[in-house]
mmCIF file of C-alpha atoms in Angstrom:
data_model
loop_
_atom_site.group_PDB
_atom_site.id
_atom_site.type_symbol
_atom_site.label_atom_id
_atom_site.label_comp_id
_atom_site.label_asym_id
_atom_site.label_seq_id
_atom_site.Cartn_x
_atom_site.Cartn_y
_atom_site.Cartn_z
ATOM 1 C CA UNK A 1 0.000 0.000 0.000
ATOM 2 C CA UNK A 2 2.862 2.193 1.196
ATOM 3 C CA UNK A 3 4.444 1.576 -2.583
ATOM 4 C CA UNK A 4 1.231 2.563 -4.564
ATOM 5 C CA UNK A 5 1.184 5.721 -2.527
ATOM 6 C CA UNK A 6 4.439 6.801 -3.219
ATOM 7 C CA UNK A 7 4.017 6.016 -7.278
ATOM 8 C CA UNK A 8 0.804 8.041 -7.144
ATOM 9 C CA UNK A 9 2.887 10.688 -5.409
ATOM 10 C CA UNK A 10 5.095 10.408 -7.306
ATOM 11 C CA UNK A 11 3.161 10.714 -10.880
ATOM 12 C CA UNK A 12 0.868 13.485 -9.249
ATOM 13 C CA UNK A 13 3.928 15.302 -9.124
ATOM 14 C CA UNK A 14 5.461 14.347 -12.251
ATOM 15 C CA UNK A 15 2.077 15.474 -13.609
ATOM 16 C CA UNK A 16 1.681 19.038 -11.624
ATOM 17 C CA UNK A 17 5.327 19.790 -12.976
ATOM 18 C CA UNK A 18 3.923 19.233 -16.723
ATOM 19 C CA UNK A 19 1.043 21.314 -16.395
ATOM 20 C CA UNK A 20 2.987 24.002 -14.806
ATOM 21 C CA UNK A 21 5.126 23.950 -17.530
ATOM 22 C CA UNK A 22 2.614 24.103 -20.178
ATOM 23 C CA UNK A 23 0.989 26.978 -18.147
ATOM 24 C CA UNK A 24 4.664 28.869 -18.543
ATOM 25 C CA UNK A 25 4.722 28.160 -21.715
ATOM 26 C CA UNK A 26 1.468 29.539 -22.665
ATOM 27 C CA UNK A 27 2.628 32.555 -20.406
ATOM 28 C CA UNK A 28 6.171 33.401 -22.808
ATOM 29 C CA UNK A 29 4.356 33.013 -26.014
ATOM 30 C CA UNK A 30 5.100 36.649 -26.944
ATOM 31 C CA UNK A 31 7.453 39.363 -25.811
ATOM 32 C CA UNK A 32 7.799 43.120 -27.067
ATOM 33 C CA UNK A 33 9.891 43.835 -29.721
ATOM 34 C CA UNK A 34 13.128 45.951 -28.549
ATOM 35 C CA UNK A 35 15.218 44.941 -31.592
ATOM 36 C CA UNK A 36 14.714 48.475 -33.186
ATOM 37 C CA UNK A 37 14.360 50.378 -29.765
ATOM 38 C CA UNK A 38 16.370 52.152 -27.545
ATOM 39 C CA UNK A 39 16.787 52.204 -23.689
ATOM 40 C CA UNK A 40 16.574 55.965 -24.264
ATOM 41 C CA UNK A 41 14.874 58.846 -25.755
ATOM 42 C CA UNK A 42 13.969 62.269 -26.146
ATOM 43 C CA UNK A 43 10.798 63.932 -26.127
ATOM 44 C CA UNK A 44 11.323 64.990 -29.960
ATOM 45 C CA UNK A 45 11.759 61.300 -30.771
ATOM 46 C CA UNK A 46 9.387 58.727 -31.373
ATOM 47 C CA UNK A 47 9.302 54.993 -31.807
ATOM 48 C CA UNK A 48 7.240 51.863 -32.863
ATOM 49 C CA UNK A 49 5.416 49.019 -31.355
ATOM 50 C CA UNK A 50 5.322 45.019 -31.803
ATOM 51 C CA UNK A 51 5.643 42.014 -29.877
ATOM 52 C CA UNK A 52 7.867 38.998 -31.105
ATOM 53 C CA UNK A 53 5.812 35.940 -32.093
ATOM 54 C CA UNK A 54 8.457 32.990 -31.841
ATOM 55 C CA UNK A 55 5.398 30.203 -32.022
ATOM 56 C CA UNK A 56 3.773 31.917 -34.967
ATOM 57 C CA UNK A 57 0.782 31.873 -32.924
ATOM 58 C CA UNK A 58 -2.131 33.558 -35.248
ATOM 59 C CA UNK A 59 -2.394 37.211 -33.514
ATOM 60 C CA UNK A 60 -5.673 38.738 -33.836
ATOM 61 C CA UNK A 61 -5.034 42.048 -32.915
ATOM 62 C CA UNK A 62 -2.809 43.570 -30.094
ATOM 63 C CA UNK A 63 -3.662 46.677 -27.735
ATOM 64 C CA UNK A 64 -0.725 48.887 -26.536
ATOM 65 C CA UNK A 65 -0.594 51.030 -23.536
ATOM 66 C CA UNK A 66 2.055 53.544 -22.169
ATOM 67 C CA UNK A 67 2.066 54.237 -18.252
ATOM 68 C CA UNK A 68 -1.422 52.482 -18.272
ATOM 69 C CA UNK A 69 -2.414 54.570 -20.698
ATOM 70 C CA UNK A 70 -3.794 53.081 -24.083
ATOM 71 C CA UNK A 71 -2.415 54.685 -27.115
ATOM 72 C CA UNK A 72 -3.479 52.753 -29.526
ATOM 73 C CA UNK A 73 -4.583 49.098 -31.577
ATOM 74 C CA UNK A 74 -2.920 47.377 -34.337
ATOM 75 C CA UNK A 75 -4.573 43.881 -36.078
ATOM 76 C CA UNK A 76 -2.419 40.947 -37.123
ATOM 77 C CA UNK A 77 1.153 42.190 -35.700
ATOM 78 C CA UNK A 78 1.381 44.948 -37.269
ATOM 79 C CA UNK A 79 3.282 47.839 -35.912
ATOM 80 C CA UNK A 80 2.132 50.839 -34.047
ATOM 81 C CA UNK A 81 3.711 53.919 -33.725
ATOM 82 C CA UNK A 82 4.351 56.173 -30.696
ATOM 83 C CA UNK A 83 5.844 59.697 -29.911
ATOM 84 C CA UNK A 84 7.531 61.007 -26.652
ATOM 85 C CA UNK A 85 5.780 64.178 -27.395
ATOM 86 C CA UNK A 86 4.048 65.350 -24.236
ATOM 87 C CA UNK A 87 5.365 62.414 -21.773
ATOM 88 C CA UNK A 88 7.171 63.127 -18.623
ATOM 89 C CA UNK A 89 10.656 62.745 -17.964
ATOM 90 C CA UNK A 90 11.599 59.300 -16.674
ATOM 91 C CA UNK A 91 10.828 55.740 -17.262
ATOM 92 C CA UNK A 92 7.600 54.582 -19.211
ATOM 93 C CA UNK A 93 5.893 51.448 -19.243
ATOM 94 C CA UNK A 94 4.840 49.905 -21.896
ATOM 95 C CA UNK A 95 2.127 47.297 -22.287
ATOM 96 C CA UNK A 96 1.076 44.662 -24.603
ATOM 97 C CA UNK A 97 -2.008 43.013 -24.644
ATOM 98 C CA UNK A 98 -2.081 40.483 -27.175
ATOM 99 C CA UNK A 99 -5.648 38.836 -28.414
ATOM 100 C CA UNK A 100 -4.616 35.377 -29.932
ATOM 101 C CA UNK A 101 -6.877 31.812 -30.788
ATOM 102 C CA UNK A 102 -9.271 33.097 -28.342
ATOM 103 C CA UNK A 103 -6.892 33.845 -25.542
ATOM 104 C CA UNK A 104 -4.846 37.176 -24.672
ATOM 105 C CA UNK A 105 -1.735 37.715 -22.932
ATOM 106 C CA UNK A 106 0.130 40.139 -21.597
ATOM 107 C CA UNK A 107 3.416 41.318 -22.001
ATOM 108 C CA UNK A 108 5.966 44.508 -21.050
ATOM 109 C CA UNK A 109 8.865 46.283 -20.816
ATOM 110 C CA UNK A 110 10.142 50.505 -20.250
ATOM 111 C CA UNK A 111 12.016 52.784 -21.891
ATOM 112 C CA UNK A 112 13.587 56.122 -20.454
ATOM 113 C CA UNK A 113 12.806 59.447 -21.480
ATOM 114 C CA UNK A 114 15.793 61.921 -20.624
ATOM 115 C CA UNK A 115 16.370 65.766 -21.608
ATOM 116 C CA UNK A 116 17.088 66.485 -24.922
ATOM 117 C CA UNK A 117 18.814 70.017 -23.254
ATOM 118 C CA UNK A 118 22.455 70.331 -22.863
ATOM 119 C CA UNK A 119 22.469 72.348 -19.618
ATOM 120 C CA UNK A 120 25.654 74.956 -19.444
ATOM 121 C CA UNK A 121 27.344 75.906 -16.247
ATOM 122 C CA UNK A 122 26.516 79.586 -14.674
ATOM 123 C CA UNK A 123 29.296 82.208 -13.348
ATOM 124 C CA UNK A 124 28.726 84.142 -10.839
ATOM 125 C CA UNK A 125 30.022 87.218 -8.577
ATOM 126 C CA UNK A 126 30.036 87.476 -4.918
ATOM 127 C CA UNK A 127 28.546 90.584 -4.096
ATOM 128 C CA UNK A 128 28.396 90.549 -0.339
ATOM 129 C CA UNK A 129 29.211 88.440 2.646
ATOM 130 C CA UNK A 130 27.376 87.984 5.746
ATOM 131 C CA UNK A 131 27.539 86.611 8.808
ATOM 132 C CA UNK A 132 25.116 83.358 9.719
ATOM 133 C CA UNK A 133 24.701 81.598 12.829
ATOM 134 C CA UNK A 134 27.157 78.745 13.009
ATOM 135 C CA UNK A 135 24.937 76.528 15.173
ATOM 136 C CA UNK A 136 21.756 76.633 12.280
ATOM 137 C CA UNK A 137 21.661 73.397 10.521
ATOM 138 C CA UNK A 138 19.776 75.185 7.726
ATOM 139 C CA UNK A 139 17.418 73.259 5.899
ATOM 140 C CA UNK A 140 15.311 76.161 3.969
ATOM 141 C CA UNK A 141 15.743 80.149 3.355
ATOM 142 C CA UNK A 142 13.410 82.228 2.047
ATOM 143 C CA UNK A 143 12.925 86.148 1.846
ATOM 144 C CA UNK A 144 9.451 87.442 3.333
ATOM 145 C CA UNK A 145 9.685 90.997 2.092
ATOM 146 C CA UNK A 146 12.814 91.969 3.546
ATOM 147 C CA UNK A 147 12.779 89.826 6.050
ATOM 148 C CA UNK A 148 15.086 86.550 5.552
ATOM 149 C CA UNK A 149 12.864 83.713 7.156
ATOM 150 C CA UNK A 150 15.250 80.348 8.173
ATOM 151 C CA UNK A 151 14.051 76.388 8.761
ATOM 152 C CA UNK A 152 16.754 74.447 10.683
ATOM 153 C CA UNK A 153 16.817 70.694 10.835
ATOM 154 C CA UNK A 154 18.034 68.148 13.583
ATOM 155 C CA UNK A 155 15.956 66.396 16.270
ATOM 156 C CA UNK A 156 15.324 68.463 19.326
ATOM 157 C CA UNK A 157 16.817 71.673 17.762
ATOM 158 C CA UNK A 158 14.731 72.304 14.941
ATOM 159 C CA UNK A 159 13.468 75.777 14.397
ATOM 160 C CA UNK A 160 11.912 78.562 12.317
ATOM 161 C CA UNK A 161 13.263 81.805 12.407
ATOM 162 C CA UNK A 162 13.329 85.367 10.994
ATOM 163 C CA UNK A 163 16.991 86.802 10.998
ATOM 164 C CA UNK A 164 18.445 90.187 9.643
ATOM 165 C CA UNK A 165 20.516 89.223 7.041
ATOM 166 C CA UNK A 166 22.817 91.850 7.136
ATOM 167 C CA UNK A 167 23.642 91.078 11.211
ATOM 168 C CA UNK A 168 22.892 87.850 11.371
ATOM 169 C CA UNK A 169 20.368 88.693 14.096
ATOM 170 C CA UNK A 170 18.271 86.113 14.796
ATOM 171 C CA UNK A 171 15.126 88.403 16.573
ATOM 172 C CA UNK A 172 12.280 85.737 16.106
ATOM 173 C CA UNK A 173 12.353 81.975 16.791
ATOM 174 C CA UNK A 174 10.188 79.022 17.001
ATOM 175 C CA UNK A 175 11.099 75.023 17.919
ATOM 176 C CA UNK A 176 9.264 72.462 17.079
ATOM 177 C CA UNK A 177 8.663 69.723 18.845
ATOM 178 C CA UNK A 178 11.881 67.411 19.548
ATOM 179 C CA UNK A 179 10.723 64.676 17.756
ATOM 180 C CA UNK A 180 10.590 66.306 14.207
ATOM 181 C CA UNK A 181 13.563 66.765 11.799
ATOM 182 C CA UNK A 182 12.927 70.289 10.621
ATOM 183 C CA UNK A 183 13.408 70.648 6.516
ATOM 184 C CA UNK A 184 12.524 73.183 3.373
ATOM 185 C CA UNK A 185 10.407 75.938 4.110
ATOM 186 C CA UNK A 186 8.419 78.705 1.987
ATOM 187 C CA UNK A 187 6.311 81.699 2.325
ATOM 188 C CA UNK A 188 2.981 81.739 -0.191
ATOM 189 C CA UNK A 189 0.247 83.864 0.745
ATOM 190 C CA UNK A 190 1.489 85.182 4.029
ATOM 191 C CA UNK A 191 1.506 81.527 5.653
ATOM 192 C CA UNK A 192 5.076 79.904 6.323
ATOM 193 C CA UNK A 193 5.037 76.269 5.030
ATOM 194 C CA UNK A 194 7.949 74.098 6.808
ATOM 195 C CA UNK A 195 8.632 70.514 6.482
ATOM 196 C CA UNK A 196 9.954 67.631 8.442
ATOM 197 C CA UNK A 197 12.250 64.688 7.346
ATOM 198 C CA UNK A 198 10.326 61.319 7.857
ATOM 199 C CA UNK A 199 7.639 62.018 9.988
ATOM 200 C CA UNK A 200 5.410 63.261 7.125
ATOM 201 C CA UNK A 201 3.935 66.122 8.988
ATOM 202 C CA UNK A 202 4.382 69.162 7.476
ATOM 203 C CA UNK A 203 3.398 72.986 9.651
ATOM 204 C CA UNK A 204 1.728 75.661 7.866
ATOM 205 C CA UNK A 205 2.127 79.517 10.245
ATOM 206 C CA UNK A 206 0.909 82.803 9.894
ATOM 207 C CA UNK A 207 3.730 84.593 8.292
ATOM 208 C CA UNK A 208 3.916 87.307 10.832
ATOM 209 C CA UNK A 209 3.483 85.913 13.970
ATOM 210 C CA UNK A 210 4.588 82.323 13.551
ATOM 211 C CA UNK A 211 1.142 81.152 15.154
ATOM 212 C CA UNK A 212 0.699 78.008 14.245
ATOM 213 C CA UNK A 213 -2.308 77.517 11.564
ATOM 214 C CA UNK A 214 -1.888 73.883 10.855
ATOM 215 C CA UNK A 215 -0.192 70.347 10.853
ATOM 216 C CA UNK A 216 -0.745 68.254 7.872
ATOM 217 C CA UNK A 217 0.251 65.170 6.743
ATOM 218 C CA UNK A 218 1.612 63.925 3.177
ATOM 219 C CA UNK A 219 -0.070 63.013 0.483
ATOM 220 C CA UNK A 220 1.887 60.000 -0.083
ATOM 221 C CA UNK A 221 4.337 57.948 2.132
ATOM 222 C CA UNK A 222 7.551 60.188 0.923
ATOM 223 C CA UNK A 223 10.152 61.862 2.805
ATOM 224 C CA UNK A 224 9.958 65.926 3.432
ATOM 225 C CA UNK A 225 13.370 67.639 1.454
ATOM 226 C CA UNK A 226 12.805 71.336 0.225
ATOM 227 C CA UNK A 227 9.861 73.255 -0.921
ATOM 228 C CA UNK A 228 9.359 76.614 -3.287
ATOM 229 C CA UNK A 229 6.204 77.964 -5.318
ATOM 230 C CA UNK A 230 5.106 79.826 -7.888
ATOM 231 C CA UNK A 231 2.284 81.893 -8.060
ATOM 232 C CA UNK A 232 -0.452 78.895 -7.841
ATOM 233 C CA UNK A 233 1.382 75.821 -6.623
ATOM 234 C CA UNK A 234 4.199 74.775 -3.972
ATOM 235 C CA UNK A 235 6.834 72.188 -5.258
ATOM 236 C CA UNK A 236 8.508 69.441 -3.116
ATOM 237 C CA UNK A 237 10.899 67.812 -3.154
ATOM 238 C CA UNK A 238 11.317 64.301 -1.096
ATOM 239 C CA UNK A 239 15.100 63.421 -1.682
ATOM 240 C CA UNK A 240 15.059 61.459 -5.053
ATOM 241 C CA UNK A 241 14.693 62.923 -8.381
ATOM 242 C CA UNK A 242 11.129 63.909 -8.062
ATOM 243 C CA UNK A 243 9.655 67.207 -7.626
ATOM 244 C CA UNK A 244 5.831 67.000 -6.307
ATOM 245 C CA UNK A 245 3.430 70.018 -7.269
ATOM 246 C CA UNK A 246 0.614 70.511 -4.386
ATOM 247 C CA UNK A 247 -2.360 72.480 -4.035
ATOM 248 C CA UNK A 248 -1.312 74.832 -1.379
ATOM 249 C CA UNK A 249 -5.197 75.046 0.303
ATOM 250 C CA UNK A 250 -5.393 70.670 0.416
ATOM 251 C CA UNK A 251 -1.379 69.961 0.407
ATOM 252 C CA UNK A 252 -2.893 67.251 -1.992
ATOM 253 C CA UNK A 253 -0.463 66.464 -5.239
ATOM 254 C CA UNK A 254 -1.517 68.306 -8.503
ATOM 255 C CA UNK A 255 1.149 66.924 -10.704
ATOM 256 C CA UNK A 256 5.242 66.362 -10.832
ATOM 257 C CA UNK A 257 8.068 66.389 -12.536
ATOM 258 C CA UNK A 258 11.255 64.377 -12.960
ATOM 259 C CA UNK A 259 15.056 65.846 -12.865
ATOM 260 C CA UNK A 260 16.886 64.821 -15.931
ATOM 261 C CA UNK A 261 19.872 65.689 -17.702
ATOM 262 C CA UNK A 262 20.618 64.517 -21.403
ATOM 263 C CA UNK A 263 21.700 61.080 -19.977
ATOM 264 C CA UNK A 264 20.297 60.037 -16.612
ATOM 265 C CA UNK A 265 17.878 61.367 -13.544
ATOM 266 C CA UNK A 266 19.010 63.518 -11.185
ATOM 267 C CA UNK A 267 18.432 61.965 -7.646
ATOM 268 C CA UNK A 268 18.864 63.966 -3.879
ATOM 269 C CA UNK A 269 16.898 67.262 -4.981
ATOM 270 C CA UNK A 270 17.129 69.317 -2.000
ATOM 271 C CA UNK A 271 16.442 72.564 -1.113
ATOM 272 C CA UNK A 272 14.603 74.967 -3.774
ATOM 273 C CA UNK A 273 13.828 78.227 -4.410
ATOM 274 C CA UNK A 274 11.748 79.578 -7.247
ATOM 275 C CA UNK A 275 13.907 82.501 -8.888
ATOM 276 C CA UNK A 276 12.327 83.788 -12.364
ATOM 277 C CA UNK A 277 10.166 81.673 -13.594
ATOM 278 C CA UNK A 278 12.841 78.305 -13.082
ATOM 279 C CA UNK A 279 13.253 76.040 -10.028
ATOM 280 C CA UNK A 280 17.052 76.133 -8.351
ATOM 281 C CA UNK A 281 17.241 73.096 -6.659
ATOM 282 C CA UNK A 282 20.626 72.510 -4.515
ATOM 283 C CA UNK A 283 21.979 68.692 -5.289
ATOM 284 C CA UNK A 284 22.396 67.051 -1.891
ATOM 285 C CA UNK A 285 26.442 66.480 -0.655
ATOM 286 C CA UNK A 286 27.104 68.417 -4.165
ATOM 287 C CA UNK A 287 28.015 71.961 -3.559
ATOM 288 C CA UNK A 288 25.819 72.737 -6.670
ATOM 289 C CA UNK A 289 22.818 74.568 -7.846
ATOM 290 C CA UNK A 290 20.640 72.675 -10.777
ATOM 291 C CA UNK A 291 18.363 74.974 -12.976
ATOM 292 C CA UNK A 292 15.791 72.977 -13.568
ATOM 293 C CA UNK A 293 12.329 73.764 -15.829
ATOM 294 C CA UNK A 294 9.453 73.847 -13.978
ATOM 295 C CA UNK A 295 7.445 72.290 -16.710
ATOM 296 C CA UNK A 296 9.807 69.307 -18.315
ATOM 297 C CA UNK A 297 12.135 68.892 -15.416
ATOM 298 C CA UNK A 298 15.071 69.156 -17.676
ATOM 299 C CA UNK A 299 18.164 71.019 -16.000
ATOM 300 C CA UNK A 300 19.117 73.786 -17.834
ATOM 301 C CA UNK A 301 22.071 74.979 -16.005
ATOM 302 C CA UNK A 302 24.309 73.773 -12.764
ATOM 303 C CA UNK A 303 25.859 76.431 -10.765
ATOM 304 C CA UNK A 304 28.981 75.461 -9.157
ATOM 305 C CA UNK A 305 29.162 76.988 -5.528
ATOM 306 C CA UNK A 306 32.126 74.648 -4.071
ATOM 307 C CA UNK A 307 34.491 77.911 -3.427
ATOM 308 C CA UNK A 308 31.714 79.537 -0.874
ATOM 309 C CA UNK A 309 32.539 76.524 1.111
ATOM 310 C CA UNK A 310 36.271 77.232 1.430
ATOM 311 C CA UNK A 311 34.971 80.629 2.497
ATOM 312 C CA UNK A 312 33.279 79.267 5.668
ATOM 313 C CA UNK A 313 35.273 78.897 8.902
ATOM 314 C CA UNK A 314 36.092 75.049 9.291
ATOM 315 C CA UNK A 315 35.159 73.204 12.953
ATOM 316 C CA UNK A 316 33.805 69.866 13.310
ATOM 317 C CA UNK A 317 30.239 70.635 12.707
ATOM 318 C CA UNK A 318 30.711 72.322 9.184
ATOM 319 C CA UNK A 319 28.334 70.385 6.774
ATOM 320 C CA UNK A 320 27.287 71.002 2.860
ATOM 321 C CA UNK A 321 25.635 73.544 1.135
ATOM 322 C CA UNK A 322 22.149 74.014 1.838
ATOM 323 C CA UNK A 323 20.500 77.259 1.491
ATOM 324 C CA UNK A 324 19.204 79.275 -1.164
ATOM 325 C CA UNK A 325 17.341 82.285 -1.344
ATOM 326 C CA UNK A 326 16.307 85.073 -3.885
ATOM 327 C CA UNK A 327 15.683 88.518 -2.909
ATOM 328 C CA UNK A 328 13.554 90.420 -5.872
ATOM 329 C CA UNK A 329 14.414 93.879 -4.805
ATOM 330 C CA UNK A 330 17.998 93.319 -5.429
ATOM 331 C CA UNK A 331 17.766 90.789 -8.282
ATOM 332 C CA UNK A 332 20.110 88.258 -6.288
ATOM 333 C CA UNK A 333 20.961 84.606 -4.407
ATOM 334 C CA UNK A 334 21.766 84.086 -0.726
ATOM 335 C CA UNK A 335 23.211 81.064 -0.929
ATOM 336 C CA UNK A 336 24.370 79.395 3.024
ATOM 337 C CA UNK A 337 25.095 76.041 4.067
ATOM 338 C CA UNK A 338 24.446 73.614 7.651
ATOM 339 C CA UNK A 339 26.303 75.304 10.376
ATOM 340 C CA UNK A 340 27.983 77.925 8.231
ATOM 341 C CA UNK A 341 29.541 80.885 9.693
ATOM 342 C CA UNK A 342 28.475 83.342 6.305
ATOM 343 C CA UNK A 343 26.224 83.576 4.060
ATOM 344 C CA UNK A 344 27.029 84.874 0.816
ATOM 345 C CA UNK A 345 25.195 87.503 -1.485
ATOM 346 C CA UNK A 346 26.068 86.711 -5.128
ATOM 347 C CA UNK A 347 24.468 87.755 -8.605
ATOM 348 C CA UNK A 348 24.611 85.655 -11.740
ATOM 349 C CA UNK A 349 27.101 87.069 -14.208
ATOM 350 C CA UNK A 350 25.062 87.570 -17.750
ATOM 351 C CA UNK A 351 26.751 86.957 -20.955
#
């Protein structure tokens, strides 16, 4: 009895392994065609769709989709084509679903879309120096009329503050509480927004006072980096290459964009600052400034800012760049850094 089990066992399982391997095979009937593709593109490019049909199964038809997105039908195998026109920045994925002898399958596969700009470096001049508080671990800087408004970062130090530029003076100051990491800050419609690290809580103050109007939390599971706006929207930015646009009234996301140059994404986007219609983003641990389009992503221009830091007094604490703020009146950058000793006024030299 003990033997007959064991056969049957035996050619159960001999048996389950056949139709699993049927059932894979049915599954790798088709795959997408990449012999003509590229990993990469440009927006001004375009390519075309097919799947490969190694079992010269009889196709019916095949439906293609882009980010989830259909984009269009082709009968038989025939090809369908596609242009980058008017996609975002960044990977896409593509989707096949083929209709064959009654059945359909899927299959997929991404490309990447990167910047079809050439960004160019920008000079600049340093037009004044100032001194900053040594002990701010500045995480966002922002002019409020002609105020200078600061957000420092660490646990149990964390603060927002209004200095005088000029001095230094720090003359208002508010901590919050010791277990947030204070990050970006910016001023839209006479409220402060300020972010924290991981907590995903974000405060929202009355401009003037620093009375607290609201906590709120994220909109997604992301970390808090920097934060600027234009005259509708606030951008954020959460530490990879992605910059979120939120409705300032709901905090909810509107849209977002992904930093590219001509050949890859641009991850650790840290503090911004909106400064003339473009988004200056400082590059985490890079001592640069990325100029990046507000609408593609695409940088236009780096600013290298790694002499400001042999500038700055060096002690133990002395950390990177981080700080970046545009004053209209005089048409130029404060640019600072975590637990620098200056602050620097400088103005972009114009060719």
């Amino acid at each position: 009895m003990k033997k007959h089990n064991l056969l049957a066992f035996i050619l159960l399982g001999a048996s389950a392994m056949s139709c699993d391997g049927t059932k894979n095979s049915e599954k790798n009937l088709f795959k997408l065609d990449t012999s003509a593709m590229k990993q990469q593109y440009h927006l001004e490019e375009s390519t075309s769709f097919s799947v490969v049909n190694e079992k010269n199964k009889e196709i019916d038809s095949v439906v293609y989709y882009v980010n989830d997105k259909r984009i269009g039908a082709a009968k038989g195998n025939e090809k369908v084509n596609f242009s980058f026109n008017n996609q975002k920045l960044g990977y896409l994925n593509i989707k096949a679903l083929v209709f064959f002898e009654g059945k359909n399958q899927e299959v997929d596969g991404r490309v990447e879309i990167t910047s079809s700009v050439a960004f160019t470096p920008l000079k600049y001049e340093i037009v004044n120096t100032y001194p900053h508080d040594i002990k701010a671990y500045t995480q966002g800087l922002e002019f409020y009329r002609d105020t200078l408004i600061e957000g420092t970062g660490r646990h149990g130090i964390s603060t927002l503050r209004k200095t005088n530029y000029k001095t230094g003076e720090v003359y208002k100051q508010i901590s919050i509480p010791e277990k947030y990491f204070g990050e970006g800050i910016t001023v839209f419609n006479n409220k402060v927004y300020q972010l924290t690290w991981q907590s995903h809580t974000g405060f929202v103050y009355n401009a003037d006072t620093f009375e607290k109007i609201k906590e709120f939390k994220y909109f997604k599971n992301i970390e808090g980096w920097g934060l600027t706006h234009d005259d509708k929207y606030l951008y954020q930015s959460d530490g990879t290459e992605k910059i979120w646009v939120l409705d300032p009234e709901t905090l909810e996301e509107v849209d977002y964009i992904n930093v590219y140059t001509q050949n890859t994404k641009i991850k650790a986007v840290n503090e911004l600052e909106w400064i003339e219609g473009k988004i200056y983003g400082n590059i985490y641990q890079k001592d640069a400034v990325a100029v990046i389009d507000p609408k593609t992503g695409a940088i236009e221009h780096i600013i290298d800012f790694t002499e400001l830091k042999h500038k700055v007094t060096p002690h133990p604490e002395l950390d990177v760049l981080n700080g970046i703020a545009y004053n209209p009146k005089t048409k130029t950058i404060f640019v600072t850094g975590k637990n620098w000793d200056k602050m620097f006024e400088i103005r972009i030299k114009k060719d």
